Coordinates of C-alpha atoms and ligand atoms in Angstrom, one line a residue:
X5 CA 0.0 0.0 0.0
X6 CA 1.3 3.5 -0.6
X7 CA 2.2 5.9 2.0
X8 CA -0.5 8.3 3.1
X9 CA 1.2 11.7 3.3
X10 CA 0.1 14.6 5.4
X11 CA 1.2 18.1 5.0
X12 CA 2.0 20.5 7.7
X13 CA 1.6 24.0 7.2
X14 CA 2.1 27.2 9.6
X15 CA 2.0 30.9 8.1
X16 CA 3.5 34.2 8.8
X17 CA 1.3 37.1 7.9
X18 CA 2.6 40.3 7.1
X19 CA 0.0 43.1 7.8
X20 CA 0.7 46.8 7.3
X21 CA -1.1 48.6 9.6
X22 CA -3.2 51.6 8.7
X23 CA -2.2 54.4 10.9
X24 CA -1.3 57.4 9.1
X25 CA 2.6 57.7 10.0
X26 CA 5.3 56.0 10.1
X27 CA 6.4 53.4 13.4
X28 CA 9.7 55.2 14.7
X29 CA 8.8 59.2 12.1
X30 CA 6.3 61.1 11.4
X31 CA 6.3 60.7 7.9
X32 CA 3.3 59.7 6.0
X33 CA 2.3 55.7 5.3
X34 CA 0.1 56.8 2.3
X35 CA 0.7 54.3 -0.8
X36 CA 1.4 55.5 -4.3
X37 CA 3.5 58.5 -3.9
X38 CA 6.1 59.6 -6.2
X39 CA 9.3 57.7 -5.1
X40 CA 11.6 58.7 -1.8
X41 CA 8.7 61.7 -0.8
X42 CA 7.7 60.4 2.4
X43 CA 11.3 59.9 3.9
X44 CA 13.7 61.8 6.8
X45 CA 16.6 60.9 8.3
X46 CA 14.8 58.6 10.8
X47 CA 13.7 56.1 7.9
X48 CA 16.3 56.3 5.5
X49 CA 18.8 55.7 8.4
X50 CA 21.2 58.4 8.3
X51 CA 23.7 58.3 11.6
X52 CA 22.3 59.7 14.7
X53 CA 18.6 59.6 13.8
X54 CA 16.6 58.3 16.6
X55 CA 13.6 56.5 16.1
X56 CA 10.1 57.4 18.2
X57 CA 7.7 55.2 18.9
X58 CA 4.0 55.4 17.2
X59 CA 1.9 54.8 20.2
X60 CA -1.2 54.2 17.4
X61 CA 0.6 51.4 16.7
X62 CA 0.7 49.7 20.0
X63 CA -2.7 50.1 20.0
X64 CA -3.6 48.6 16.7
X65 CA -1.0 45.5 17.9
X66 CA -3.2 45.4 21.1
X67 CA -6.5 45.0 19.0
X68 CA -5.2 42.4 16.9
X69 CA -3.5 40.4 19.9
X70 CA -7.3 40.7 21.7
X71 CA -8.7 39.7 18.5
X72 CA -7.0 36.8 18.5
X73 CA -7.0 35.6 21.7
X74 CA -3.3 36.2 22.4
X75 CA -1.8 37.3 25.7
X76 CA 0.1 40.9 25.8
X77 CA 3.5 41.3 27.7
X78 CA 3.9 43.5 30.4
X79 CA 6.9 44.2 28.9
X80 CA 8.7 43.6 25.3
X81 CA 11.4 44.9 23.7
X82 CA 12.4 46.2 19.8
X83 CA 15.6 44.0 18.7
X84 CA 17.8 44.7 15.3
X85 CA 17.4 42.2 12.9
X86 CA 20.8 42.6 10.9
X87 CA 21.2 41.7 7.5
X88 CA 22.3 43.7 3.9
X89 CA 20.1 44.5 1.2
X90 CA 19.8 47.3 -0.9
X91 CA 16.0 48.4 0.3
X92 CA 17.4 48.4 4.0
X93 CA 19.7 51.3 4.3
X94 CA 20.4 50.7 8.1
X95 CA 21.5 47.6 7.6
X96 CA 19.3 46.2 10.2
X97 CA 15.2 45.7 10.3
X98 CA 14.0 46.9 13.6
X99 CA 11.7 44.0 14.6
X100 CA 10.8 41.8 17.7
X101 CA 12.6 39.1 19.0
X102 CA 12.4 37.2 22.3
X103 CA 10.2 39.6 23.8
X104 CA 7.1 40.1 21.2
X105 CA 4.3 41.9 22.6
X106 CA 2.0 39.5 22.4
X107 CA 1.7 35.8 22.1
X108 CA -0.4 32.3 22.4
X109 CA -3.3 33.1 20.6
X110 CA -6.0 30.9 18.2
X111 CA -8.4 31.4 15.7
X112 CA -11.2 29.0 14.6
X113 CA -11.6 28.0 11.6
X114 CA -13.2 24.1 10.0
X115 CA -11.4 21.0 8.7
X116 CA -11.3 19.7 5.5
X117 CA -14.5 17.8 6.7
X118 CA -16.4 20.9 8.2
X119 CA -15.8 20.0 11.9
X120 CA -14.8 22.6 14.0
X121 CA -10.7 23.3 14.3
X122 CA -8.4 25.7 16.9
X123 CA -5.1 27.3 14.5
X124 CA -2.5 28.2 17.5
X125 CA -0.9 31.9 16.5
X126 CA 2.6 31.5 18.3
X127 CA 2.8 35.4 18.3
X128 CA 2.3 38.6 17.3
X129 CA 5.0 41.5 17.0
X130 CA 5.7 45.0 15.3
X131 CA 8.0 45.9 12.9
X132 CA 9.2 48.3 10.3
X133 CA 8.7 47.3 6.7
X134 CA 11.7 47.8 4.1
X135 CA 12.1 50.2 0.8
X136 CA 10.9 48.6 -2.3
X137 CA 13.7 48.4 -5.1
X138 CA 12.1 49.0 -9.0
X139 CA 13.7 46.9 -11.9
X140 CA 13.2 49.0 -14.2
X141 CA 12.5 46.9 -17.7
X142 CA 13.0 48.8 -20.6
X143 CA 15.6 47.7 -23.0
X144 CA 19.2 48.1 -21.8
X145 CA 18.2 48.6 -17.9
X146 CA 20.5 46.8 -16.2
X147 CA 20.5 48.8 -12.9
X148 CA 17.5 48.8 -10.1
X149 CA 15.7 51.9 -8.4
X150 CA 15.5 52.0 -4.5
X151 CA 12.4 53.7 -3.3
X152 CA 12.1 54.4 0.8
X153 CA 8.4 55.4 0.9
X154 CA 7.7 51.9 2.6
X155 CA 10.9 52.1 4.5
X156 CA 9.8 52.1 8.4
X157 CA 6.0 51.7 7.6
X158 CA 4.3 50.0 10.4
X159 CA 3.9 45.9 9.7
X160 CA 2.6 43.4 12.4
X161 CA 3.9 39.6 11.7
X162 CA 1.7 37.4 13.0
X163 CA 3.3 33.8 13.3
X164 CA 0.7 30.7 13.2
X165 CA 1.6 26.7 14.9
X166 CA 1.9 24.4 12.3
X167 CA -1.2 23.5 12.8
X168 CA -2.4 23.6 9.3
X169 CA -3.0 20.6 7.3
X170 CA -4.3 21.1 4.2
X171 CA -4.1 24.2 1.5
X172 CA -8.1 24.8 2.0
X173 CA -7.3 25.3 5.9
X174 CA -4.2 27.1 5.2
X175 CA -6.0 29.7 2.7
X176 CA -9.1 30.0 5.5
X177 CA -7.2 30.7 8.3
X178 CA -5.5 33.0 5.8
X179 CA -8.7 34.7 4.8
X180 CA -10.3 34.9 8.4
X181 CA -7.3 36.4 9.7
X182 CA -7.6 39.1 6.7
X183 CA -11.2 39.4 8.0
X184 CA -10.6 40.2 11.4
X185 CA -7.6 42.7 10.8
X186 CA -10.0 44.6 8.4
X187 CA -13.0 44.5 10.4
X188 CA -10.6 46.1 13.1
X189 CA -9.8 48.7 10.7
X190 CA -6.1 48.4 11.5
X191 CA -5.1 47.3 7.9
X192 CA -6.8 47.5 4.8
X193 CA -6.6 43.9 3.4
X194 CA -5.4 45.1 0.0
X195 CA -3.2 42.1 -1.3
X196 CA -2.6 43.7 -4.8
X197 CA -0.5 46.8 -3.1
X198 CA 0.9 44.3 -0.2
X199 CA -0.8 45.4 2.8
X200 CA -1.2 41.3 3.3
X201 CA 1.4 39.1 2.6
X202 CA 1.6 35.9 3.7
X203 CA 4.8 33.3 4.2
X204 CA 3.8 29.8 3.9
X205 CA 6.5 27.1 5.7
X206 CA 5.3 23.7 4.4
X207 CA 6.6 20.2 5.3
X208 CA 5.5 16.7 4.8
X209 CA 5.7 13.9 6.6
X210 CA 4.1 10.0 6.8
X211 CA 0.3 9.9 8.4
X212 CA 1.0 9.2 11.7
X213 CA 5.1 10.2 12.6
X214 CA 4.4 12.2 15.4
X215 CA 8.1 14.6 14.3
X216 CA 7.9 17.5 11.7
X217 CA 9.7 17.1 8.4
X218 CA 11.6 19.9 7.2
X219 CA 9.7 22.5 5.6
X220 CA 10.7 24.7 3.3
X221 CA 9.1 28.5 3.3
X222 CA 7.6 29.8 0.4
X223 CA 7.8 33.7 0.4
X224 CA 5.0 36.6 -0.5
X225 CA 2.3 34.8 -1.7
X226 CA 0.0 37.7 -2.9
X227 CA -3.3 35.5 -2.9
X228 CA -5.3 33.1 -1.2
X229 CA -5.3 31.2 -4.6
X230 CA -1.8 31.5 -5.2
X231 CA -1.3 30.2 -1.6
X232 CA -3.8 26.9 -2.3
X233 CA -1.7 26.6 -5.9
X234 CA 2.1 27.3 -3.9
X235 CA 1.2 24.5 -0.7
X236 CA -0.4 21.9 -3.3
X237 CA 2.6 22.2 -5.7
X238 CA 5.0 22.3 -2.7
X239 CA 3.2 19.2 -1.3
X240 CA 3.6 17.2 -4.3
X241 CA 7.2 17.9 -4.6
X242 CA 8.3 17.5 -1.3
X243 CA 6.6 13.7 -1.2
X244 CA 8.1 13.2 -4.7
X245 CA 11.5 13.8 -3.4
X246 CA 10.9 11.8 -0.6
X247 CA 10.3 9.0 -2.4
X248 CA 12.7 9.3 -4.8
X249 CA 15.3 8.8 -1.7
X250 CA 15.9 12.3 -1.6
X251 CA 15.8 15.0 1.4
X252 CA 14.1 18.4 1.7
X253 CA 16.7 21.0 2.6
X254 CA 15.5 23.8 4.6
X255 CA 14.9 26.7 1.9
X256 CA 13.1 30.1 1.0
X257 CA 10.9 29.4 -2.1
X258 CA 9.1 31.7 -4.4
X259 CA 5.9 31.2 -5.9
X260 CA 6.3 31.1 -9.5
X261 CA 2.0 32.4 -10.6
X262 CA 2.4 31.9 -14.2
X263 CA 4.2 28.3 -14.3
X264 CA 2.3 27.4 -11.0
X265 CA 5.4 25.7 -9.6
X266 CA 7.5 27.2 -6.5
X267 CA 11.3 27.7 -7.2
X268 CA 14.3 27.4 -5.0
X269 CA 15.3 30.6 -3.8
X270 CA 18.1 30.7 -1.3
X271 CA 18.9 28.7 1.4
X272 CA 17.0 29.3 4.8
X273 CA 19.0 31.6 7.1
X274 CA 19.0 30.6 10.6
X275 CA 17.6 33.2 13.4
X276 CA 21.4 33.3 14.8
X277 CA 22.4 34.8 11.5
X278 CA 20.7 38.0 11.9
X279 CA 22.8 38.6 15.3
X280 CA 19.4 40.2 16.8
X281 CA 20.1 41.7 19.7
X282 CA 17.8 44.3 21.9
X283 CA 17.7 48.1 20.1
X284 CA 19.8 50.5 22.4
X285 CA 17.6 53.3 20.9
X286 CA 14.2 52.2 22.2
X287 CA 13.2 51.7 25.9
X288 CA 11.5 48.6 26.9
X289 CA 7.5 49.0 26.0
X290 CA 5.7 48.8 29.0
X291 CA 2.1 48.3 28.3
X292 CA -0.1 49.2 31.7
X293 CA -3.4 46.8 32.1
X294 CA -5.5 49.2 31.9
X295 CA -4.5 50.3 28.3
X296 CA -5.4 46.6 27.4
X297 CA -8.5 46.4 29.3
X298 CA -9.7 50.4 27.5
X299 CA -8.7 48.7 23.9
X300 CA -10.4 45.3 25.0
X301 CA -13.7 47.5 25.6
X302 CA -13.5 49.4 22.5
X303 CA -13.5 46.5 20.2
X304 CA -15.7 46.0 17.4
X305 CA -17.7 43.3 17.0
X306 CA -15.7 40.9 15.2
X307 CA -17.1 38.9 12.2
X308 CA -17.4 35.3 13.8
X309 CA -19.4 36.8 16.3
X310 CA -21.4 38.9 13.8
X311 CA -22.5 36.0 11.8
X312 CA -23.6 34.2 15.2
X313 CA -25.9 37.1 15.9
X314 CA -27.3 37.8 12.5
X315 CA -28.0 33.9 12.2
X316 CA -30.2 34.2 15.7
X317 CA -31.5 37.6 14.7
X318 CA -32.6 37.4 11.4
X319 CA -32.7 34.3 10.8
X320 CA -31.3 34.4 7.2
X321 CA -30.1 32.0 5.1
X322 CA -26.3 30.8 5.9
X323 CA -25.3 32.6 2.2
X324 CA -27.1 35.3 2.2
X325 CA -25.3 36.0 6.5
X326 CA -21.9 34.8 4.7
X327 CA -22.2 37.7 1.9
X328 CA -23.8 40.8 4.2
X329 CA -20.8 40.4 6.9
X330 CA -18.3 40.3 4.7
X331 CA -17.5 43.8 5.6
X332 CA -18.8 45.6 9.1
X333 CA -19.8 48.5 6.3
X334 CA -21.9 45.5 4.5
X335 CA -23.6 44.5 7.2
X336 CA -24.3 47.7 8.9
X337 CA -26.1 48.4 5.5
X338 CA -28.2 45.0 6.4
X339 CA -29.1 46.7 9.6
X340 CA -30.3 50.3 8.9
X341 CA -32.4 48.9 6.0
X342 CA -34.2 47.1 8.6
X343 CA -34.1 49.1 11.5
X344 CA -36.1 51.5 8.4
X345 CA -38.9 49.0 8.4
X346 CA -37.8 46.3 5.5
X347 CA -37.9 42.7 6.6
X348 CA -34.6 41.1 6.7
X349 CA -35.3 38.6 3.9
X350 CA -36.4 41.5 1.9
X351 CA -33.2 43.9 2.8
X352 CA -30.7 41.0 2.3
X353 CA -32.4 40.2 -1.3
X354 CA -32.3 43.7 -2.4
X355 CA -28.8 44.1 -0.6
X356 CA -27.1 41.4 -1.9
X357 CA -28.7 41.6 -5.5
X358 CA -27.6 45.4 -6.6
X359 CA -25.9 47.0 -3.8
X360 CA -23.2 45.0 -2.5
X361 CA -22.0 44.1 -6.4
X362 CA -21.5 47.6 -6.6
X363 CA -18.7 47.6 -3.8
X364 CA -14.9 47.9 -5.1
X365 CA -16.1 48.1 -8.8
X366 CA -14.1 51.5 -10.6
X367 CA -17.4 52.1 -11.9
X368 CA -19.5 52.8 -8.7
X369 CA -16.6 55.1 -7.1
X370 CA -18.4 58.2 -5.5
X371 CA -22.0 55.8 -5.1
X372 CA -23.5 57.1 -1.9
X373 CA -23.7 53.6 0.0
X374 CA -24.9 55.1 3.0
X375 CA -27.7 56.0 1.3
X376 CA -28.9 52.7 -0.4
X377 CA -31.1 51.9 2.9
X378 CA -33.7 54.6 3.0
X379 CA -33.9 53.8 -0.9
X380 CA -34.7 50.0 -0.2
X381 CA -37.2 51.2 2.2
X382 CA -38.8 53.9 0.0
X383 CA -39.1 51.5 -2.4
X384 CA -40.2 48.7 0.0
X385 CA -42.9 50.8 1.2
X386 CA -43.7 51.9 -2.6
X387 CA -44.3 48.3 -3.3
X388 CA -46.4 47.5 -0.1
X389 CA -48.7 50.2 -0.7
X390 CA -49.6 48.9 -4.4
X391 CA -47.8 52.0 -5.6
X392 CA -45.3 50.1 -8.1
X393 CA -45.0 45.7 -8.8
X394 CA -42.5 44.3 -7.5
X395 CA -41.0 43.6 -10.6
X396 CA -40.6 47.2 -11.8
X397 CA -38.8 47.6 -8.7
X398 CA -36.6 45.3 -9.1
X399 CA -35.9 45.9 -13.1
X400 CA -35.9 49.6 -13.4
X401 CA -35.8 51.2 -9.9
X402 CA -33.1 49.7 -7.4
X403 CA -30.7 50.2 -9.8
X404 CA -30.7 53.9 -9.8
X405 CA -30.7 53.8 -5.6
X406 CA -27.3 55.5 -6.1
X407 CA -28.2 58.7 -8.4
X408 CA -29.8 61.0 -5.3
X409 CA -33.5 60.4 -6.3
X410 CA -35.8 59.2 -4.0
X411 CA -37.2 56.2 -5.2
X412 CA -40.9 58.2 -5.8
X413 CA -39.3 60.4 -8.1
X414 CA -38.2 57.8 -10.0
X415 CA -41.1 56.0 -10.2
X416 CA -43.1 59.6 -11.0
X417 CA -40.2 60.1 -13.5
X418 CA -40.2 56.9 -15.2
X419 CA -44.1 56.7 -15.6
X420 CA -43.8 53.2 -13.8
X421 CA -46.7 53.9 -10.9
X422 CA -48.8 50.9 -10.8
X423 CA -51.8 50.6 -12.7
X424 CA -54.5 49.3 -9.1
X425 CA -57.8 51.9 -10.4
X426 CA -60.3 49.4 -12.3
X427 CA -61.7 52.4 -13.8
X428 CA -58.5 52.8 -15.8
X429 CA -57.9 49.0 -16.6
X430 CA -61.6 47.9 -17.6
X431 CA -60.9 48.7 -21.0
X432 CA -58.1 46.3 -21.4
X433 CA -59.0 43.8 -19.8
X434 CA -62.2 44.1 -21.8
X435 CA -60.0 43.8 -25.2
X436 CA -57.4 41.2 -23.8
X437 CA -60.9 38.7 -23.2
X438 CA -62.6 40.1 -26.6
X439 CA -59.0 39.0 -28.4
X440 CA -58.8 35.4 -26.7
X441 CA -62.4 33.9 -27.2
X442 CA -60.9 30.3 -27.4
X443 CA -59.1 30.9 -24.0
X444 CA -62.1 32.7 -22.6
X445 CA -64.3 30.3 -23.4
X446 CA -62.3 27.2 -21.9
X447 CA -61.7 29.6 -18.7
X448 CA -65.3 29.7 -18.9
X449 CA -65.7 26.0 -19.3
X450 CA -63.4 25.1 -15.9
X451 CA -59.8 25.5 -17.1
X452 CA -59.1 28.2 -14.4
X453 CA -55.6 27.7 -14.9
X454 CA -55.6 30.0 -17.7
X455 CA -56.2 33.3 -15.7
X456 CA -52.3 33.9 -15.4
X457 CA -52.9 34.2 -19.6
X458 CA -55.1 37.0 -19.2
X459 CA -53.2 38.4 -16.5
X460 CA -50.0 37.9 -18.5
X461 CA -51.9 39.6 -21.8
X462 CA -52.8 43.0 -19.6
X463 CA -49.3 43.2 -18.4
X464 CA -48.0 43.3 -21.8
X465 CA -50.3 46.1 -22.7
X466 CA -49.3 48.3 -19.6
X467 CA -45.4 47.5 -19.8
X468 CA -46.2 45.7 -16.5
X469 CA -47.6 48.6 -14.8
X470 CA -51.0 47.0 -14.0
X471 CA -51.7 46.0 -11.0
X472 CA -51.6 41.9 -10.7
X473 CA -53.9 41.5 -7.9
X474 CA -56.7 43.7 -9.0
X475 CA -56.7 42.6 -12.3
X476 CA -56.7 38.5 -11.8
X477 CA -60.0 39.7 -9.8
X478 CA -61.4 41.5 -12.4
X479 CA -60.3 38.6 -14.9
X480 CA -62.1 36.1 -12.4
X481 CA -65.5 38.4 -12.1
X482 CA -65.5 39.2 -16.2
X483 CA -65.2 35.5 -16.8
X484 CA -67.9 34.5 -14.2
X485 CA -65.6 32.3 -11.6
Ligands
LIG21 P1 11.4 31.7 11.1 O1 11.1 32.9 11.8 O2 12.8 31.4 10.9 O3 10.7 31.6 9.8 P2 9.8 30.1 13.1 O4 10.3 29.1 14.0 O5 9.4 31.4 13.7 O6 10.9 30.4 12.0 O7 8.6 29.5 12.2 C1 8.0 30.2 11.3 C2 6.7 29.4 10.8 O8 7.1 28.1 10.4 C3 5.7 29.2 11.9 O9 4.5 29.6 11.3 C4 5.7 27.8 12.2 O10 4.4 27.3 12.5 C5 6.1 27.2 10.9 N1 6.8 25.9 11.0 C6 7.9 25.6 11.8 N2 8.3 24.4 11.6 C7 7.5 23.8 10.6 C8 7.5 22.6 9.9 N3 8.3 21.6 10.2 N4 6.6 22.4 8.9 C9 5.7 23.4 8.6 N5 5.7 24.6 9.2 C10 6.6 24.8 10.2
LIG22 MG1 10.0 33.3 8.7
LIG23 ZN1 10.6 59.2 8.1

């Protein structure tokens, strides 16, 4: 029988954190600036600059450890990470060490066969990030561009157990962890510009051998699909290998998207080669209980949480909870729309069916979100009182819930007011009988099943604008049932 393999996975997350300045300067974090604007002497690392702690980034560490269920240190320390590259003109990363600020958290997430699973996060710590060098690729370039706008910009790394098994469970602890750090509002999520990055350390061994094999770690994985792709490729070598006779050497990887393979990089460094040792420029961070206890207050409600209570409240289907909390803006949307009167099935239908598409799309930049619930119950309201169907609603109103108009106007605009006056409809649903006398006449001999017919014929003649309950009673008294 063949071996039954079982990866092991554990990730480090990169998060930049969204405060507006810098960790240890006051220069600005904001992304996209021409190159080497946002810089001093603090983050490009000119002799004598002293670095200052950002208290707002303590306090965004102290969310996300509470978040997480980690516990904070009394005390921690900053420590110099040493090492040379060209992105890192100190020569040294200032980062934590042995004393993180927090550490020994979990998050939940489910198995590969939906039961219920704790992920161990070893720790969390702050950091700088590093400058960003540019190859530039037009023909003859053979030199690179250092930028240091990113230089010193506030990252949290936040180190899972290997407790990972498989590249579905890898990419959901991956995307809940995403989820909590943005509901937090402490960092923005956006893998594209690398304000998420994730390391993924990978091993194999036999089903069952109780040791870890020797993983190799696969750097800045810039998707959740990439990551599945990266760990299942990574997977398949590593046993390969193994069973060729061969070893796994301990090795950074990269993730190569197009070919879908993962590619030797450089061989792993070992924590004693960066020489950390405790930064004689920073004090000891002392962090009082009480600061933890005001942050522990003040958290959001988090999305796990959030899902719990709009299950028991609303009592929505799983999908349509799923889809309104993926954002705290999402589902606050969810609730104003019904705190204005809509039932939640209604307000999640309308929600999920031409507001939340809308979110993120170039297109919709400058739509009023905030004011898509007082639309849905205008129009809500429109459609209780017989005022418009339910179908004009839904095909030519809630689209527009973004231009400003009420949703009356745009009903008065469009000419779409519901037909409900008998007065006004006799006449047609006079002809639509006097055209069909073969249908009227079976209706009339029992085959009642043909009054949505007649219906259907009087729609058509008011663009849909007729009332459908009034005139299947008119139908019915006409035809004599
Ligand atoms: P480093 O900082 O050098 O990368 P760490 O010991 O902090 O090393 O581990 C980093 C990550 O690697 C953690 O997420 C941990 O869970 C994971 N890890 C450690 N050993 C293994 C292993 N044998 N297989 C898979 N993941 C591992
Ligand atoms: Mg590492
Ligand atoms: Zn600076």
């Amino acid at each position: 029988m063949a071996t039954q393999w079982e990866m092991v996975v554990g990730l480090e997350v990169h998060a930049q954190l969204l405060t507006r300045t810098k960790i240890f300067c006051g220069c600005s974090t904001a992304f996209g600036a021409p190159p080497n604007t946002h810089v001093c002497p603090v983050c490009t690392g000119l002799p004598g600059a002293l670095p200052v702690l950002n208290r707002q980034v303590v306090e965004y560490a102290l969310m996300a450890a509470l978040a997480t269920h980690c516990t904070v240190a009394r005390m921690s320390r900053f420590a110099r990470k040493n090492y040379f590259y060209p992105d890192l003109p100190k020569g040294y990363q200032i980062s934590q060490y042995e004393l993180p600020i927090t550490e020994r958290g979990y998050l939940d997430i489910t198995d590969d066969d939906g039961a219920p699973k704790r992920v161990g996060i070893t720790r969390i710590h702050m950091e700088e990030d590093a400058g960003k060098l540019l190859h530039p690729e037009h023909a003859g370039a053979d030199y690179s561009l250092v930028d240091l706008n990113r230089a010193c910009v506030p990252l949290l790394e936040i180190v899972s157990e290997p407790d990972l098994r498989s590249s579905r469970e890898a990419s959901q602890y991956a995307r809940k962890l995403r989820e909590i750090l943005v509901y937090l509002g402490i960092c923005d999520g956006n893998m594209n510009e690398g304000s998420l990055r994730v390391d993924a350390n990978v091993s194999v061994r036999r089903l069952g051998d109780p040791t870890l094999g020797t993983r190799a770690e696969i750097k800045n994985v810039n998707s959740f699909r990439f990551l599945e792709q990266a760990l299942e490729f990574e997977r398949d070598r590593q046993i390969e290998r193994i069973e060729d006779g061969g070893q796994i050497v301990q090795e950074t990887r990269l993730f190569d998207a197009e070919r879908g393979i993962t590619l030797s990089m450089r061989s792993k460094e070992e924590a004693h080669d960066y020489r950390y040792f405790p930064d004689p420029d920073l004090l000891p961070l002392v962090i009082e209980p009480e600061w933890v206890e005001r942050v522990r207050a003040a958290l959001p409600e988090l999305p796990d949480a959030k899902r719990a209570r709009f299950q028991r409240e609303y009592g929505l289907p799983d999908n349509d909870t799923e889809l309104l909390c993926q954002s705290r803006a999402d589902a606050d949307l969810f609730e104003e729309t019904v705190r204005l009167g809509v039932p939640a099935k209604t307000a999640a239908n309308w929600l999920i069916g031409s507001v939340l598409p809308e979110r993120g799309k170039e297109s919709s930049v400058g739509y009023a979100f905030d004011k898509a619930p007082q639309f849905i119950a205008d129009m809500h309201r429109l459609i209780e009182q017989g005022a418009i169907s339910a179908n004009l609603a839904k095909n030519e109103v809630i689209g527009l819930w973004s231009s400003g108009k009420t949703a009356e106007a745009i009903v008065a605009e469009k000419g779409l007011a519901q037909i409900s006056d008998t007065g006004a409809l006799k006449a047609i649903v006079d002809a639509a009988i006097a055209a069909h006398p073969k249908e009227a006449e079976a209706f009339r001999g029992g085959k009642t099943q043909l009054l949505g017919f007649f219906v259907g014929q009087v729609m058509k003649q008011t663009q849909g604008k007729a009332n459908p309950g009034v005139v299947n009673e008119m139908v019915r008294r006409k035809l004599g049932s």
